[in-house]
PDB file of C-alpha atoms and ligand atoms in Angstrom:
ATOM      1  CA  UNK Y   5      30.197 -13.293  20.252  1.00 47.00           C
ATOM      2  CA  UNK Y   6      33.338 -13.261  18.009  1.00 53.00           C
ATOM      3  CA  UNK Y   7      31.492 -13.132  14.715  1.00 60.00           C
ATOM      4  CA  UNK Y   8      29.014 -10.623  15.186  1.00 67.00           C
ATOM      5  CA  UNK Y   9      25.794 -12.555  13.289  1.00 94.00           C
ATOM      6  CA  UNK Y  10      24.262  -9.511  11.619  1.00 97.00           C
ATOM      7  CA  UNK Y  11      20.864 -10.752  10.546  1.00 97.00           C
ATOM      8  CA  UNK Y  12      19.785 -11.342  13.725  1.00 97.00           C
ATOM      9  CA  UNK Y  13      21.632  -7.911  15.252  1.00 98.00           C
ATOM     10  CA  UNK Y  14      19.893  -5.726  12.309  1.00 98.00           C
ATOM     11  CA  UNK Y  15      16.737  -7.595  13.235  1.00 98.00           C
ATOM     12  CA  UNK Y  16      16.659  -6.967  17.015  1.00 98.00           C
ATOM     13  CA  UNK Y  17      17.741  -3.624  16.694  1.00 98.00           C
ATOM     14  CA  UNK Y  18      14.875  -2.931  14.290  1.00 98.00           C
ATOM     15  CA  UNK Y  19      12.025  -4.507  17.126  1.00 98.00           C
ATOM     16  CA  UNK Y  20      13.901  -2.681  20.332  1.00 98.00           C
ATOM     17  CA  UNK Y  21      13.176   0.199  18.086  1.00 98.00           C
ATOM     18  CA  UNK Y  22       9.702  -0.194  17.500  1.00 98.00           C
ATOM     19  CA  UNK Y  23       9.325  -0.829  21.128  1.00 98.00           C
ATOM     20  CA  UNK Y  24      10.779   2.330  22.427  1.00 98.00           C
ATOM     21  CA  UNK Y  25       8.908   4.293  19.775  1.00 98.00           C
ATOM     22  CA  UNK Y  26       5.778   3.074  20.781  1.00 98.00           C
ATOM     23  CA  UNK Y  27       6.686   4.028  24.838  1.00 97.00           C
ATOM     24  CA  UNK Y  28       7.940   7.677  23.065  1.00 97.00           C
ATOM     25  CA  UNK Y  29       4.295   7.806  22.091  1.00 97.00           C
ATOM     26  CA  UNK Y  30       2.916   6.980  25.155  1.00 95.00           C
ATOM     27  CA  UNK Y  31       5.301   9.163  27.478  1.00 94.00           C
ATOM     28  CA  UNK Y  32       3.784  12.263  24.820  1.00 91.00           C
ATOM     29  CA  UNK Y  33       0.517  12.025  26.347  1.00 87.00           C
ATOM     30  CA  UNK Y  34       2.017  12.797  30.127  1.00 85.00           C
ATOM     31  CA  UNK Y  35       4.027  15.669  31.256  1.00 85.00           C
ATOM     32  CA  UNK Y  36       7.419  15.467  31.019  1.00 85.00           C
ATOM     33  CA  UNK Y  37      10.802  17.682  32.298  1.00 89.00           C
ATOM     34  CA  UNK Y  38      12.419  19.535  29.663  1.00 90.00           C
ATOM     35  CA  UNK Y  39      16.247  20.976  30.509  1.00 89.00           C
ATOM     36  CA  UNK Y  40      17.773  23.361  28.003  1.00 90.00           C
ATOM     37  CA  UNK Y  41      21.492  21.929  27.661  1.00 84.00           C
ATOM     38  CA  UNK Y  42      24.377  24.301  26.043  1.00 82.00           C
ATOM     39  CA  UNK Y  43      21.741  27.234  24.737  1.00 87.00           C
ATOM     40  CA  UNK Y  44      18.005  27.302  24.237  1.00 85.00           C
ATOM     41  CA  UNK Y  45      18.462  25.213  20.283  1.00 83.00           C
ATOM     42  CA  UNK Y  46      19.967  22.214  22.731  1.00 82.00           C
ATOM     43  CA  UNK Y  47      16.811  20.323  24.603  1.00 79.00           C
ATOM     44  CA  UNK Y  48      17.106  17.565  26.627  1.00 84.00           C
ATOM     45  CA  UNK Y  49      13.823  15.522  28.248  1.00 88.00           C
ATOM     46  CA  UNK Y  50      13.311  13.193  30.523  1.00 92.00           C
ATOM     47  CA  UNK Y  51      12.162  10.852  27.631  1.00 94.00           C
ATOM     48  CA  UNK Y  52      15.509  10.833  25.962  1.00 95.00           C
ATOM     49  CA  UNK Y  53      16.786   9.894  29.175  1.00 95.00           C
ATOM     50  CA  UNK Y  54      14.819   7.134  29.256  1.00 95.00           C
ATOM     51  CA  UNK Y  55      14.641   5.741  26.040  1.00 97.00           C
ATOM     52  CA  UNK Y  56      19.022   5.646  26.355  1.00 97.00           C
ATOM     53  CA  UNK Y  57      18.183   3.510  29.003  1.00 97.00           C
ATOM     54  CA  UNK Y  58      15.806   1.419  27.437  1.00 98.00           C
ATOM     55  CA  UNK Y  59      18.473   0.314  24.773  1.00 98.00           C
ATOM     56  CA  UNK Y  60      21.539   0.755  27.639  1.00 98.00           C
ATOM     57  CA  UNK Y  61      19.563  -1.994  29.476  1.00 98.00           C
ATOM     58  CA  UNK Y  62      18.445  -4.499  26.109  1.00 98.00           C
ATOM     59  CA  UNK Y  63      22.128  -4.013  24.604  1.00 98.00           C
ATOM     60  CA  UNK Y  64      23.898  -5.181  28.111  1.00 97.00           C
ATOM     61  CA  UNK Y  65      21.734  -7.983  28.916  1.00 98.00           C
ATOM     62  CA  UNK Y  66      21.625  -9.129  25.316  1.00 97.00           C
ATOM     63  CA  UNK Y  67      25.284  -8.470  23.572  1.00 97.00           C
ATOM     64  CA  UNK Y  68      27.380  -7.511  26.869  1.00 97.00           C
ATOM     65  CA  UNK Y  69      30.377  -7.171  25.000  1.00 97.00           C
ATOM     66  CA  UNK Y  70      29.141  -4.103  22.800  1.00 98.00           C
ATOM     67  CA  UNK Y  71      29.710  -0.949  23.435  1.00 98.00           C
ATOM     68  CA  UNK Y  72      27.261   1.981  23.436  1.00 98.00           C
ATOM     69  CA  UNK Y  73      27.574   5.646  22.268  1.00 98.00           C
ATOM     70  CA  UNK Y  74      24.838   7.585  23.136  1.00 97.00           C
ATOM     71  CA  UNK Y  75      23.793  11.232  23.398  1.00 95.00           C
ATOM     72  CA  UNK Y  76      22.882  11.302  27.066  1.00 92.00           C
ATOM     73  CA  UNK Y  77      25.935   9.747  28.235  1.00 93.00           C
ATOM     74  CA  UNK Y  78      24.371   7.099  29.808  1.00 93.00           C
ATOM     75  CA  UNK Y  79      25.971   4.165  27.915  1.00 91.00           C
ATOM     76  CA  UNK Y  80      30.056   3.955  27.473  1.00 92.00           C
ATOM     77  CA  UNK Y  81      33.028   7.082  27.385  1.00 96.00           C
ATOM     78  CA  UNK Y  82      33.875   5.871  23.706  1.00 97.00           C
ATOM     79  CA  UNK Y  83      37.032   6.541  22.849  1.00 97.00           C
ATOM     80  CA  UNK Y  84      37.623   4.399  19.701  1.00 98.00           C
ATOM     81  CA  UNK Y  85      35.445   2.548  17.018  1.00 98.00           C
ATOM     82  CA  UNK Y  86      37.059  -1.183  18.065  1.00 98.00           C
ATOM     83  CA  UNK Y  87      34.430  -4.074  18.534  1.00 97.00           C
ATOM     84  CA  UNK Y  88      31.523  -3.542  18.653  1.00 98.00           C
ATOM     85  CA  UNK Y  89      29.489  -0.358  19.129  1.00 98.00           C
ATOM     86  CA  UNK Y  90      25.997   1.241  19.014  1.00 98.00           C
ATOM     87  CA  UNK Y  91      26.274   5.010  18.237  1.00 98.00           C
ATOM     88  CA  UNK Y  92      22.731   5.874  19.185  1.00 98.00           C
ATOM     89  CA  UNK Y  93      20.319   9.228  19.757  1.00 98.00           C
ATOM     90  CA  UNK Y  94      17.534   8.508  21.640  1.00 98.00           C
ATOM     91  CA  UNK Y  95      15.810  11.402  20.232  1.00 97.00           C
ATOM     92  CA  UNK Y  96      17.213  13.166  17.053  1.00 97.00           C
ATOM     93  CA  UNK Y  97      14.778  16.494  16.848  1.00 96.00           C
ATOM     94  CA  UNK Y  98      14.212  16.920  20.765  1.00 95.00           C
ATOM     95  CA  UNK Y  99      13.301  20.555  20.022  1.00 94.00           C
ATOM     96  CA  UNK Y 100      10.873  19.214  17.135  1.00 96.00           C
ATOM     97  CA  UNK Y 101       9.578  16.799  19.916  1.00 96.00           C
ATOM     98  CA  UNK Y 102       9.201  19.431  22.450  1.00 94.00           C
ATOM     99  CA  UNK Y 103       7.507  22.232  20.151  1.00 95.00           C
ATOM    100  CA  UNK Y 104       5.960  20.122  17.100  1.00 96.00           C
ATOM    101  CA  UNK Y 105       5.424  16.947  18.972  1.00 96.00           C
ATOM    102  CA  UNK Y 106       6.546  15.741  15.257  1.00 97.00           C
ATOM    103  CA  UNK Y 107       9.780  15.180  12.915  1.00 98.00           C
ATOM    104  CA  UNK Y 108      11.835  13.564  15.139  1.00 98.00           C
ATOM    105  CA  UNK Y 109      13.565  10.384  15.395  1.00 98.00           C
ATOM    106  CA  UNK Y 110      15.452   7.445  16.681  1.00 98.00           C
ATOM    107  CA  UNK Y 111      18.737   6.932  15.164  1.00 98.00           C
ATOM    108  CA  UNK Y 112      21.331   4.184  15.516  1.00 98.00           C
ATOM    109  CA  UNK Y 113      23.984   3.321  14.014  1.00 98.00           C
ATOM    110  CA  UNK Y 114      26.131  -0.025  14.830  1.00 98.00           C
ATOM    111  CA  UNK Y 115      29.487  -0.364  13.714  1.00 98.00           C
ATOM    112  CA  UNK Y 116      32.335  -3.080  13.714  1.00 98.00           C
ATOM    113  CA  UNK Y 117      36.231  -2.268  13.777  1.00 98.00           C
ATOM    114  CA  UNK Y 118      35.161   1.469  12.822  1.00 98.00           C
ATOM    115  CA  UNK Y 119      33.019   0.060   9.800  1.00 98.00           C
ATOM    116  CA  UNK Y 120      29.051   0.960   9.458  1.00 98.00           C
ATOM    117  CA  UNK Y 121      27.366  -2.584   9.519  1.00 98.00           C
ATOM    118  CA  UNK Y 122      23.145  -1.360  10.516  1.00 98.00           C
ATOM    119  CA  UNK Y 123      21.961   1.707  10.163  1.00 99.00           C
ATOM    120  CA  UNK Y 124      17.828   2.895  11.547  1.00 99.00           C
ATOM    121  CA  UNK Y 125      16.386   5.570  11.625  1.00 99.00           C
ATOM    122  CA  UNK Y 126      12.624   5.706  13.109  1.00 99.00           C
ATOM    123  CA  UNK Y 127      10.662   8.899  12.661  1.00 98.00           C
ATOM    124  CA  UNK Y 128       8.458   7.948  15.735  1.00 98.00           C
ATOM    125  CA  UNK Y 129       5.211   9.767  14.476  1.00 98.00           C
ATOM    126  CA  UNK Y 130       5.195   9.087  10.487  1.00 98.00           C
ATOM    127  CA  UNK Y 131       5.866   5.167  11.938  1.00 98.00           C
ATOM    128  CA  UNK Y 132       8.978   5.081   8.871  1.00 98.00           C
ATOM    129  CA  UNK Y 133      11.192   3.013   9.729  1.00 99.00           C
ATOM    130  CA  UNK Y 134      14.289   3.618   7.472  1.00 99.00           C
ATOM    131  CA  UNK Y 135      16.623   1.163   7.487  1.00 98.00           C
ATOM    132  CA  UNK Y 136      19.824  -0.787   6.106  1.00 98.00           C
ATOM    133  CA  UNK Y 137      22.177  -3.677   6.293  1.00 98.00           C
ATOM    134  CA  UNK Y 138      25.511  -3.354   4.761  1.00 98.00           C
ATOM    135  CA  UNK Y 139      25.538  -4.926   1.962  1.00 98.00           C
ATOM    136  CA  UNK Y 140      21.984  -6.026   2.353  1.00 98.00           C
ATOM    137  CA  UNK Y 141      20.389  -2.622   0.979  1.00 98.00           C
ATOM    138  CA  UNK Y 142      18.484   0.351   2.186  1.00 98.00           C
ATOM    139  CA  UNK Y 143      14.703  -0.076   3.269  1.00 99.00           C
ATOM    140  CA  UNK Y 144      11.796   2.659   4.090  1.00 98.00           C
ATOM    141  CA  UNK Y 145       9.558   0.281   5.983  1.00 98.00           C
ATOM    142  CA  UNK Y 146       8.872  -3.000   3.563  1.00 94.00           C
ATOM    143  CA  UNK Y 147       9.727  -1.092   0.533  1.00 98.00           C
ATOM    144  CA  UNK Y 148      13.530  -1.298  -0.994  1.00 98.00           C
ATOM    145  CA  UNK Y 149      15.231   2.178  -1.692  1.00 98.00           C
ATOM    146  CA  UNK Y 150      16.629   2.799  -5.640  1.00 98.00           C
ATOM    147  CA  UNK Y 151      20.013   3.770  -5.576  1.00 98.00           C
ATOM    148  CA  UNK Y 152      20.110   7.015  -6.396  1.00 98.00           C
ATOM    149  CA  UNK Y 153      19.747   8.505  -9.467  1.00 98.00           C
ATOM    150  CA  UNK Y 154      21.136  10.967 -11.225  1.00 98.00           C
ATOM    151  CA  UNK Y 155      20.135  14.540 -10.746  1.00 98.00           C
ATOM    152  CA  UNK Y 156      21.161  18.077 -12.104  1.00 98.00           C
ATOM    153  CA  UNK Y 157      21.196  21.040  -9.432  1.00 98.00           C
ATOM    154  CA  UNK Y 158      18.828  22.851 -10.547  1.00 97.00           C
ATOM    155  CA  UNK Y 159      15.868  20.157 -10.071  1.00 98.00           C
ATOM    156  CA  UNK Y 160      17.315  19.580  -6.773  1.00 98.00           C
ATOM    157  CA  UNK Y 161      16.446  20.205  -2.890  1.00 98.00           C
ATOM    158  CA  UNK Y 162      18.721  20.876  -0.674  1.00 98.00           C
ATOM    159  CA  UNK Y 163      18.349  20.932   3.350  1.00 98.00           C
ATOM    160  CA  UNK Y 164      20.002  22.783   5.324  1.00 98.00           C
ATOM    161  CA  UNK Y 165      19.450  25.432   8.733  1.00 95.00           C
ATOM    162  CA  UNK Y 166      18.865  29.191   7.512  1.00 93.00           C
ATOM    163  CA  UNK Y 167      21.584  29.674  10.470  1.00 93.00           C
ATOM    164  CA  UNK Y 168      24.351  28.260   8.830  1.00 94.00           C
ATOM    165  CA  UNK Y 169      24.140  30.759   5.230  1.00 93.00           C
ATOM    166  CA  UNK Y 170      24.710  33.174   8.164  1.00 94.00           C
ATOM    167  CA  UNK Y 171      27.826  31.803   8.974  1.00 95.00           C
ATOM    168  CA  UNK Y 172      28.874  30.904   5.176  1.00 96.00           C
ATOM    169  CA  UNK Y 173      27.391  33.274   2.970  1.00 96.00           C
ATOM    170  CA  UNK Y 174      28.949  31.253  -0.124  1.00 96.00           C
ATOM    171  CA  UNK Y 175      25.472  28.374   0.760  1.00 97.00           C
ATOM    172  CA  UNK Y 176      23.844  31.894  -0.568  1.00 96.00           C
ATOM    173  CA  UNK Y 177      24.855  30.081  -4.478  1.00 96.00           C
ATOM    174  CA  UNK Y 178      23.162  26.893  -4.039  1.00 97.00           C
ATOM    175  CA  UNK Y 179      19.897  28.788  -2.668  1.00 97.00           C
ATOM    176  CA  UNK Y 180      19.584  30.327  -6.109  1.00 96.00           C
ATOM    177  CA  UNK Y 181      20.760  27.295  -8.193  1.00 97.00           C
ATOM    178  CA  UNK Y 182      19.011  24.839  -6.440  1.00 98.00           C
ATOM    179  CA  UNK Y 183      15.421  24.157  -6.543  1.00 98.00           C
ATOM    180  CA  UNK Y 184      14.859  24.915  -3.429  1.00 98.00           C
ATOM    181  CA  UNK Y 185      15.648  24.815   0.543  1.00 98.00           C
ATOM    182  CA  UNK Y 186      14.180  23.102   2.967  1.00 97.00           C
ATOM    183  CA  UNK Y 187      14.392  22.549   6.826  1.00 97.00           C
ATOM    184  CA  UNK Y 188      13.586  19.621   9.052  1.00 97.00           C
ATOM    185  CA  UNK Y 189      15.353  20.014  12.155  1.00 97.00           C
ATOM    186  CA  UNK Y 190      16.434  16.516  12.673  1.00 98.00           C
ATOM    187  CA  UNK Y 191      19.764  15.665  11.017  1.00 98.00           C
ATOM    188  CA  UNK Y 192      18.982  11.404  10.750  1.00 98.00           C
ATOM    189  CA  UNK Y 193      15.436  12.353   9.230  1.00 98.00           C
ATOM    190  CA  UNK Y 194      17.479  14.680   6.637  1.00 98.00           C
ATOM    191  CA  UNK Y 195      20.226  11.932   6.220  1.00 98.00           C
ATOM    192  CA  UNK Y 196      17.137   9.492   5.730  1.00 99.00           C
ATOM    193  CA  UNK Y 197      15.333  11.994   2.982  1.00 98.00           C
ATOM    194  CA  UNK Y 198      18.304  11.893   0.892  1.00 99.00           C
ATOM    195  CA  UNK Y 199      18.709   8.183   0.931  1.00 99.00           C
ATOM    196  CA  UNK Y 200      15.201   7.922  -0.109  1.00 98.00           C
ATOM    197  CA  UNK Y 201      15.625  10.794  -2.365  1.00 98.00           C
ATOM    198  CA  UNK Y 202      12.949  13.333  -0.986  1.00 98.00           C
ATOM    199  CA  UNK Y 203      15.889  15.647  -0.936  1.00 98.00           C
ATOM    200  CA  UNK Y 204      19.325  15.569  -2.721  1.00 98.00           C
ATOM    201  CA  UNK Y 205      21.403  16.767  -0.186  1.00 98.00           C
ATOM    202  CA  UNK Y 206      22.084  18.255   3.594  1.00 98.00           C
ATOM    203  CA  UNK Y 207      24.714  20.239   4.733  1.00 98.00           C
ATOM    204  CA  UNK Y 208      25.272  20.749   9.266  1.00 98.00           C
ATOM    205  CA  UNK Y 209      27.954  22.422  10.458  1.00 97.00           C
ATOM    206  CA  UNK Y 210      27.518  21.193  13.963  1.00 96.00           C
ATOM    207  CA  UNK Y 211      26.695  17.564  14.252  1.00 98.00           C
ATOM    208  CA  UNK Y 212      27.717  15.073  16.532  1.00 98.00           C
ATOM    209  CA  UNK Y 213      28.426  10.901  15.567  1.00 98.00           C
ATOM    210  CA  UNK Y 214      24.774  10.253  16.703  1.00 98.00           C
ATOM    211  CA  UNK Y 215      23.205  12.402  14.699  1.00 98.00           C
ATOM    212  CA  UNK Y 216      24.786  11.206  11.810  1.00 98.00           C
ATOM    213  CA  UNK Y 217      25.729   7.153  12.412  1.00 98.00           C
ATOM    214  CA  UNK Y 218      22.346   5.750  11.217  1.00 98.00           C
ATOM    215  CA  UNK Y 219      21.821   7.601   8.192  1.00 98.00           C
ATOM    216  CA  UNK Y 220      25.643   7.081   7.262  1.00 98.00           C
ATOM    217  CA  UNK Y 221      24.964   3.480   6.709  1.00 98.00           C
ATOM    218  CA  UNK Y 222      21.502   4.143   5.137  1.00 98.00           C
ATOM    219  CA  UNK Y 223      23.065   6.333   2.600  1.00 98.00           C
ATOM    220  CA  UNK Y 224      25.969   4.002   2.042  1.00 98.00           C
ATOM    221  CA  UNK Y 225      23.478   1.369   0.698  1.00 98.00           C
ATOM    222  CA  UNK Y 226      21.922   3.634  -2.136  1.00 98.00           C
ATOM    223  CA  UNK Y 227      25.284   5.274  -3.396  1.00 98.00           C
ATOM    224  CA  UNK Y 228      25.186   8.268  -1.647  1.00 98.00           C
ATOM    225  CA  UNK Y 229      28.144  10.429  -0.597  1.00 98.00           C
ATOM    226  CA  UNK Y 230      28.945  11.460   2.780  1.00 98.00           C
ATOM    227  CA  UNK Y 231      31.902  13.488   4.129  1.00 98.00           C
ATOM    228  CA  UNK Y 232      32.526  16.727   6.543  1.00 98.00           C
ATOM    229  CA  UNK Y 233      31.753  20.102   4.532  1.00 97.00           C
ATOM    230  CA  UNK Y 234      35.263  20.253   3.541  1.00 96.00           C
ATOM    231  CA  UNK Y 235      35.130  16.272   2.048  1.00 97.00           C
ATOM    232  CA  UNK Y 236      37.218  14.789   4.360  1.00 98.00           C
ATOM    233  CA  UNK Y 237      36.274  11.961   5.799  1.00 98.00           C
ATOM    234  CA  UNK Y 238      34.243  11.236   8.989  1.00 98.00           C
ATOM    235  CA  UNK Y 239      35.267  10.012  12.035  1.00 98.00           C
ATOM    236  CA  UNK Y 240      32.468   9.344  14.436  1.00 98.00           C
ATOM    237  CA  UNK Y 241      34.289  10.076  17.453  1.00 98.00           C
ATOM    238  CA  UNK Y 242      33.820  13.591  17.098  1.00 97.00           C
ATOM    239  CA  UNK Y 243      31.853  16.788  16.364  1.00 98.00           C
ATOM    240  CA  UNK Y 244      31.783  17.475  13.087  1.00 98.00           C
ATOM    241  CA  UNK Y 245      30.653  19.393  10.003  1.00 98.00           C
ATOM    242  CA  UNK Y 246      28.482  17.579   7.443  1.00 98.00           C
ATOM    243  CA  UNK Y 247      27.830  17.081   3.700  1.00 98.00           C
ATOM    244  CA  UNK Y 248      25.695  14.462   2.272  1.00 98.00           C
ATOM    245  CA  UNK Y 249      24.182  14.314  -1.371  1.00 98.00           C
ATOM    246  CA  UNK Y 250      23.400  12.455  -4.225  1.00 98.00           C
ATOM    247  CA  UNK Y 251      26.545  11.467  -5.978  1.00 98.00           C
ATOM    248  CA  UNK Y 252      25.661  13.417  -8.569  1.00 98.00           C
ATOM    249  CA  UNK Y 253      25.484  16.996  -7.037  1.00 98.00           C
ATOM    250  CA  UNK Y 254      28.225  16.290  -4.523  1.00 98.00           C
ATOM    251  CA  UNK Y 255      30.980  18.180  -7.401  1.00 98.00           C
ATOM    252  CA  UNK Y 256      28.640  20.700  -7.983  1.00 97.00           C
ATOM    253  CA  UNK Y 257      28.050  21.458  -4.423  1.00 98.00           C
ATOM    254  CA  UNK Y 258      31.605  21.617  -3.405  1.00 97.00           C
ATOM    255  CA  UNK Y 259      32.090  23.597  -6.398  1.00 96.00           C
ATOM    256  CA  UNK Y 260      29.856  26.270  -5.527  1.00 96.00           C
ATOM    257  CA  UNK Y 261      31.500  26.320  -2.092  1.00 94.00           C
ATOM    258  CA  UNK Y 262      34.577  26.124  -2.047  1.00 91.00           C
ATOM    259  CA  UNK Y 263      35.385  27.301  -5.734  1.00 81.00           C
TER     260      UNK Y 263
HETATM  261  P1  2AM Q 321      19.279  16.732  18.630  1.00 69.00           P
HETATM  262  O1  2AM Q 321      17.877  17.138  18.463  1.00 69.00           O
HETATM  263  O2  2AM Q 321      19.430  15.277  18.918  1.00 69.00           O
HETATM  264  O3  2AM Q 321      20.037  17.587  19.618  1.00 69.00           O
HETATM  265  C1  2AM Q 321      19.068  20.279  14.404  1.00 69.00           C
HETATM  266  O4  2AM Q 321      19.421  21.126  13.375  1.00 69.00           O
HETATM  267  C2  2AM Q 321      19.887  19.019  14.311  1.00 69.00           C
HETATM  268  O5  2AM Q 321      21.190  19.241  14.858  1.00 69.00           O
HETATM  269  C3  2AM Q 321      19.315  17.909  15.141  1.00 69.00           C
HETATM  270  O6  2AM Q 321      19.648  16.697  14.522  1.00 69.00           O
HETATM  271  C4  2AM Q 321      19.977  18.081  16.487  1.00 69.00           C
HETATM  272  O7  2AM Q 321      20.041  16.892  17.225  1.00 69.00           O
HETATM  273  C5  2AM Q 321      21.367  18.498  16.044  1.00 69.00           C
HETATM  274  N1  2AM Q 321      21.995  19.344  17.048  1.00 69.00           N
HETATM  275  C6  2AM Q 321      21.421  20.373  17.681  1.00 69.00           C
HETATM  276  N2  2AM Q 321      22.299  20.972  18.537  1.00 69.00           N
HETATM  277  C7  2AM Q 321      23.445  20.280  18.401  1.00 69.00           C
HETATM  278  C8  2AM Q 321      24.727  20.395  18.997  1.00 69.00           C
HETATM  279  N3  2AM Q 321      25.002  21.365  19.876  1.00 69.00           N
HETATM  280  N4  2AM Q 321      25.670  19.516  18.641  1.00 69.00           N
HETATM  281  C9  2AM Q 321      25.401  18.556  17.731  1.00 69.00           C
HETATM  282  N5  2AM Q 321      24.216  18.391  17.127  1.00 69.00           N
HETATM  283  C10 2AM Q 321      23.252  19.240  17.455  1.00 69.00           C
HETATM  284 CA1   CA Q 322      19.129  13.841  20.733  1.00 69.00          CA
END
């Protein structure tokens, strides 16, 4: 395919995801391995394994010449952003999914020549599907997102790990300017809150591009701003640091942080 048609990409995408949500559900009733990975915050299960493979196996037969990025390395060794590729996590929250058997999600992102054309993520459990088309707008299930609007600090919240004011003690200002802090453990579903507007912002300081592809796209749709922590721009190739907000607490967050 030469001209990747998007309607019907965004549209696939958005069934293949309904389909491996609804086998997540099932696979929760039965037991299930669970590996720790780098350290005991980094899960792995056998039912991230297999829903990888579940899209590995629908994106080959279906559009062999894309490429796929995925957190279980089952799909491609992506090295750049040309063509076609599917930046996906199978399951964004696996330690939600292991302890809460809640809050976590599918996220994909698919982008062309490095650009951010589809963007879902699918918190399994709540059944939201959050999703966007570029240029097409942002949707939570049949319902079109707002663009954002604007906000002051103070009747903001903010997301973000208690962990990370231990490692920059300057996050300690927007916990007392801000209207409060709050935690979901699943960077997409975070990324997804702020394009919706349940939260005005979320700051990582350890994410990788599937954690963050989907809700990039999402967030582009509703004018919301999306860079590393020091507001350069994102790659998607690597590890990276995050800040996303409302446009109109993105200054005052920086601000606050960096002075
Ligand atoms: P995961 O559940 O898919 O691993 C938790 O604060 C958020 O950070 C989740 O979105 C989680 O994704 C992600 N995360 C946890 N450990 C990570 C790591 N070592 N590198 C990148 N992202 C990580
Ligand atoms: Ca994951």
């Amino acid at each position: 395919m030469t001209q990747p048609q998007w309607e019907t990409i965004y549209k696939i995408a958005q069934q293949w995801t309904k389909e491996a949500g609804e086998q997540i559900r099932t696979m929760m009733g039965d037991t299930y391995e669970i590996h720790t990975k780098a350290n005991q915050h980094d899960l792995v299960t056998d039912v991230d394994r297999h829903t990888e493979l579940f899209f590995k196996e629908k994106i080959n037969e279906h559009f062999p010449d894309h490429r796929i990025m995925g957190e279980e390395g089952l799909g491609d060794e992506v090295k750049d952003l040309d063509g076609t590729v599917w930046i996906i996590d199978p399951i964004d929250g696996t330690v939600n999914f292991v302890h809460q058997q809640c809050y976590f999600a599918i996220s994909i992102g698919i982008f062309h020549e490095g650009v951010g054309f589809i963007g879902i993520v699918y918190d399994v459990m709540a059944d939201e599907m959050f999703m966007a088309l570029k240029g097409h707008g942002a949707f939570l299930n049949n319902e079109e997102l707002p663009k954002l609007p604007n906000v002051s600090m103070n009747e903001s919240l903010l997301s973000f790990n208690a962990g990370w004011v231990l490692k920059d003690r300057r996050l300690e200002n927007l916990v007392k300017e801000s209207r409060g802090i709050r935690s979901y453990g699943a960077a997409s579903l975070e990324l997804a809150y702020v394009a919706c507007g349940r939260i005005e912002a979320y700051i990582s300081f350890n994410l990788a591009p599937w954690d963050m592809a989907g809700g990039y796209v999402l967030l582009n749709e509703v004018g919301g701003v999306m860079t590393n922590y020091e507001g350069n721009e994102l790659s998607f190739l690597d590890k990276d640091t995050l800040l996303a907000a409302n446009p109109s607490i993105y200054d005052d967050i920086t601000k606050r942080i960096h002075g």
